[in-house]
Amino acid sequence: MANKGPSYGMSREVQSKIEKKYDEELEERLVEWIVVQCGPDVGRPDRGRLGFQVWLKNGVILSKLVNSLYPEGSKPVKVPENPPSMVFKQMEQVAQFLKAAEDYGVIKTDMFQTVDLFEGKDMAAVQRTLMALGSLAVTKNDGNYRGDPNWFMKKAQEHKRDFTDSQLQEGKHVIGLQMGSNRGASQAGMTGYGRPRQIIS
């Protein structure tokens, strides 16, 4: 992979806007959750965007995280014994995490691209993916989530309603308020059709 030099002009402005979206308080919460979810052997990163990126960059911790959300015996990502040192292997490990996260239920718009993490282009997107993953884990409530449930927002769930046939038939006779109301309508004061307007001078 080619080394990327510093950005200038418009590219620099865009990059600095992306970097401002990174939330350091959220980073602390995510680190806390990953350590609780995966166990203390994952260690802790140096504080800040760069430390967080270096900690997750090889994809091993992310893979352990998504595996920990599945029951024993059905782990979706193979975690290597030794962390991969070759660049393409690390990127492949991150890609496997992204695939497993999508299978778990994280929607595409919440997913980061591999380069966002690997080159540190958009660490806020990485945070967004981890937040979505945590929210799903809390919402599923299947016993695999470890940590404080208040760390993540619960996602809205479907509330299916079953109506009987008679209730559905009754609904057909109701005039929706979108169509206006005919309450209080009368023909009082109306003149007959075709009569000329009465102008009194």
GROMACS .gro file of C-alpha atoms in nm:
model
  201
    1MET     CA    1   0.000   0.000   0.000
    2ALA     CA    2   0.141   0.339  -0.096
    3ASN     CA    3   0.231   0.586   0.174
    4LYS     CA    4  -0.004   0.881   0.165
    5GLY     CA    5   0.143   1.227   0.206
    6PRO     CA    6  -0.024   1.516   0.386
    7SER     CA    7  -0.341   1.669   0.240
    8TYR     CA    8  -0.356   2.030   0.124
    9GLY     CA    9  -0.629   2.278   0.032
   10MET     CA   10  -0.979   2.137  -0.001
   11SER     CA   11  -0.868   1.781   0.081
   12ARG     CA   12  -0.722   1.907   0.408
   13GLU     CA   13  -1.046   2.089   0.496
   14VAL     CA   14  -1.256   1.781   0.424
   15GLN     CA   15  -1.022   1.560   0.628
   16SER     CA   16  -1.028   1.800   0.925
   17LYS     CA   17  -1.411   1.805   0.917
   18ILE     CA   18  -1.416   1.425   0.923
   19GLU     CA   19  -1.167   1.421   1.213
   20LYS     CA   20  -1.382   1.664   1.415
   21LYS     CA   21  -1.666   1.408   1.413
   22TYR     CA   22  -1.454   1.172   1.625
   23ASP     CA   23  -1.588   1.158   1.982
   24GLU     CA   24  -1.331   1.095   2.258
   25GLU     CA   25  -1.597   1.031   2.525
   26LEU     CA   26  -1.756   0.771   2.300
   27GLU     CA   27  -1.413   0.614   2.249
   28GLU     CA   28  -1.386   0.556   2.629
   29ARG     CA   29  -1.727   0.389   2.637
   30LEU     CA   30  -1.646   0.167   2.336
   31VAL     CA   31  -1.308   0.063   2.483
   32GLU     CA   32  -1.481  -0.020   2.812
   33TRP     CA   33  -1.739  -0.235   2.631
   34ILE     CA   34  -1.482  -0.417   2.414
   35VAL     CA   35  -1.271  -0.501   2.724
   36VAL     CA   36  -1.578  -0.628   2.917
   37GLN     CA   37  -1.714  -0.818   2.614
   38CYS     CA   38  -1.387  -0.980   2.501
   39GLY     CA   39  -1.202  -1.007   2.832
   40PRO     CA   40  -0.900  -0.818   2.972
   41ASP     CA   41  -0.650  -1.001   2.746
   42VAL     CA   42  -0.735  -0.760   2.460
   43GLY     CA   43  -0.554  -0.484   2.652
   44ARG     CA   44  -0.632  -0.113   2.625
   45PRO     CA   45  -0.533   0.142   2.361
   46ASP     CA   46  -0.349   0.469   2.412
   47ARG     CA   47  -0.600   0.751   2.449
   48GLY     CA   48  -0.701   0.938   2.137
   49ARG     CA   49  -0.791   0.870   1.777
   50LEU     CA   50  -0.452   0.732   1.676
   51GLY     CA   51  -0.429   0.495   1.974
   52PHE     CA   52  -0.780   0.363   1.906
   53GLN     CA   53  -0.696   0.310   1.538
   54VAL     CA   54  -0.370   0.123   1.611
   55TRP     CA   55  -0.551  -0.097   1.868
   56LEU     CA   56  -0.819  -0.210   1.620
   57LYS     CA   57  -0.619  -0.190   1.296
   58ASN     CA   58  -0.523  -0.557   1.252
   59GLY     CA   59  -0.887  -0.670   1.291
   60VAL     CA   60  -0.820  -0.931   1.562
   61ILE     CA   61  -0.995  -0.743   1.846
   62LEU     CA   62  -1.290  -0.661   1.618
   63SER     CA   63  -1.316  -1.029   1.522
   64LYS     CA   64  -1.310  -1.135   1.888
   65LEU     CA   65  -1.579  -0.876   1.960
   66VAL     CA   66  -1.822  -0.998   1.694
   67ASN     CA   67  -1.750  -1.363   1.784
   68SER     CA   68  -1.837  -1.292   2.149
   69LEU     CA   69  -2.189  -1.187   2.043
   70TYR     CA   70  -2.261  -1.532   1.902
   71PRO     CA   71  -2.329  -1.846   2.108
   72GLU     CA   72  -2.050  -2.098   2.165
   73GLY     CA   73  -1.989  -2.318   1.860
   74SER     CA   74  -2.117  -2.074   1.596
   75LYS     CA   75  -1.841  -1.814   1.576
   76PRO     CA   76  -1.852  -1.645   1.232
   77VAL     CA   77  -1.490  -1.519   1.212
   78LYS     CA   78  -1.176  -1.732   1.240
   79VAL     CA   79  -0.931  -1.551   1.470
   80PRO     CA   80  -0.564  -1.637   1.401
   81GLU     CA   81  -0.341  -1.754   1.689
   82ASN     CA   82  -0.084  -1.482   1.616
   83PRO     CA   83  -0.205  -1.138   1.501
   84PRO     CA   84  -0.141  -1.099   1.125
   85SER     CA   85   0.158  -0.882   1.040
   86MET     CA   86   0.110  -0.858   0.663
   87VAL     CA   87  -0.103  -0.567   0.547
   88PHE     CA   88  -0.339  -0.763   0.320
   89LYS     CA   89  -0.399  -1.022   0.597
   90GLN     CA   90  -0.491  -0.746   0.842
   91MET     CA   91  -0.728  -0.588   0.590
   92GLU     CA   92  -0.881  -0.930   0.520
   93GLN     CA   93  -0.938  -0.977   0.895
   94VAL     CA   94  -1.118  -0.638   0.913
   95ALA     CA   95  -1.327  -0.732   0.605
   96GLN     CA   96  -1.431  -1.057   0.778
   97PHE     CA   97  -1.544  -0.855   1.082
   98LEU     CA   98  -1.751  -0.626   0.856
   99LYS     CA   99  -1.918  -0.926   0.687
  100ALA     CA  100  -1.998  -1.084   1.026
  101ALA     CA  101  -2.134  -0.752   1.159
  102GLU     CA  102  -2.361  -0.721   0.855
  103ASP     CA  103  -2.483  -1.079   0.904
  104TYR     CA  104  -2.551  -0.992   1.270
  105GLY     CA  105  -2.785  -0.715   1.151
  106VAL     CA  106  -2.582  -0.394   1.121
  107ILE     CA  107  -2.718  -0.203   0.821
  108LYS     CA  108  -2.488  -0.102   0.534
  109THR     CA  109  -2.519   0.271   0.604
  110ASP     CA  110  -2.376   0.217   0.954
  111MET     CA  111  -2.072   0.024   0.824
  112PHE     CA  112  -1.726   0.170   0.782
  113GLN     CA  113  -1.499   0.088   0.488
  114THR     CA  114  -1.179  -0.108   0.558
  115VAL     CA  115  -0.961   0.192   0.464
  116ASP     CA  116  -1.151   0.414   0.711
  117LEU     CA  117  -0.992   0.210   0.988
  118PHE     CA  118  -0.673   0.090   0.823
  119GLU     CA  119  -0.554   0.431   0.704
  120GLY     CA  120  -0.737   0.623   0.979
  121LYS     CA  121  -0.941   0.813   0.719
  122ASP     CA  122  -1.267   0.816   0.914
  123MET     CA  123  -1.248   0.684   1.269
  124ALA     CA  124  -1.589   0.838   1.346
  125ALA     CA  125  -1.737   0.584   1.098
  126VAL     CA  126  -1.563   0.305   1.293
  127GLN     CA  127  -1.724   0.436   1.612
  128ARG     CA  128  -2.062   0.447   1.436
  129THR     CA  129  -2.032   0.080   1.332
  130LEU     CA  130  -1.937  -0.028   1.685
  131MET     CA  131  -2.227   0.173   1.831
  132ALA     CA  132  -2.470   0.006   1.588
  133LEU     CA  133  -2.329  -0.336   1.681
  134GLY     CA  134  -2.365  -0.263   2.053
  135SER     CA  135  -2.721  -0.134   2.008
  136LEU     CA  136  -2.817  -0.451   1.822
  137ALA     CA  137  -2.661  -0.671   2.090
  138VAL     CA  138  -2.856  -0.489   2.365
  139THR     CA  139  -3.179  -0.506   2.162
  140LYS     CA  140  -3.146  -0.879   2.088
  141ASN     CA  141  -3.102  -0.947   2.462
  142ASP     CA  142  -3.001  -1.309   2.390
  143GLY     CA  143  -2.761  -1.342   2.682
  144ASN     CA  144  -2.442  -1.288   2.478
  145TYR     CA  145  -2.409  -0.915   2.551
  146ARG     CA  146  -2.182  -0.832   2.845
  147GLY     CA  147  -2.157  -0.487   2.993
  148ASP     CA  148  -2.390  -0.208   3.098
  149PRO     CA  149  -2.709  -0.204   2.882
  150ASN     CA  150  -2.722   0.176   2.927
  151TRP     CA  151  -2.405   0.214   2.717
  152PHE     CA  152  -2.614   0.172   2.401
  153MET     CA  153  -2.956   0.278   2.275
  154LYS     CA  154  -3.205  -0.001   2.225
  155LYS     CA  155  -3.329  -0.017   1.866
  156ALA     CA  156  -3.700   0.016   1.798
  157GLN     CA  157  -3.865  -0.321   1.750
  158GLU     CA  158  -4.159  -0.427   1.538
  159HIS     CA  159  -4.491  -0.430   1.723
  160LYS     CA  160  -4.714  -0.647   1.512
  161ARG     CA  161  -5.090  -0.614   1.555
  162ASP     CA  162  -5.346  -0.877   1.463
  163PHE     CA  163  -5.696  -0.752   1.377
  164THR     CA  164  -6.000  -0.975   1.341
  165ASP     CA  165  -6.200  -0.971   1.015
  166SER     CA  166  -6.486  -0.785   1.186
  167GLN     CA  167  -6.246  -0.513   1.309
  168LEU     CA  168  -6.105  -0.474   0.958
  169GLN     CA  169  -6.462  -0.445   0.816
  170GLU     CA  170  -6.551  -0.176   1.074
  171GLY     CA  171  -6.245   0.021   0.972
  172LYS     CA  172  -6.374   0.048   0.615
  173HIS     CA  173  -6.673   0.257   0.736
  174VAL     CA  174  -6.468   0.522   0.912
  175ILE     CA  175  -6.394   0.845   0.725
  176GLY     CA  176  -6.034   0.936   0.792
  177LEU     CA  177  -5.973   1.292   0.910
  178GLN     CA  178  -5.733   1.336   0.619
  179MET     CA  179  -6.039   1.350   0.397
  180GLY     CA  180  -6.188   1.636   0.600
  181SER     CA  181  -6.491   1.632   0.823
  182ASN     CA  182  -6.860   1.655   0.739
  183ARG     CA  183  -6.964   1.726   1.099
  184GLY     CA  184  -7.188   2.029   1.135
  185ALA     CA  185  -7.235   2.069   0.759
  186SER     CA  186  -7.578   2.189   0.654
  187GLN     CA  187  -7.738   2.374   0.365
  188ALA     CA  188  -7.877   2.654   0.582
  189GLY     CA  189  -7.844   2.991   0.414
  190MET     CA  190  -7.786   2.850   0.068
  191THR     CA  191  -7.987   2.988  -0.219
  192GLY     CA  192  -8.134   2.779  -0.495
  193TYR     CA  193  -7.921   2.704  -0.796
  194GLY     CA  194  -7.945   2.940  -1.090
  195ARG     CA  195  -8.091   3.241  -0.906
  196PRO     CA  196  -7.922   3.573  -0.975
  197ARG     CA  197  -7.721   3.742  -0.703
  198GLN     CA  198  -7.934   3.987  -0.508
  199ILE     CA  199  -7.758   4.324  -0.508
  200ILE     CA  200  -7.925   4.585  -0.292
  201SER     CA  201  -7.819   4.943  -0.367
   0.00000   0.00000   0.00000
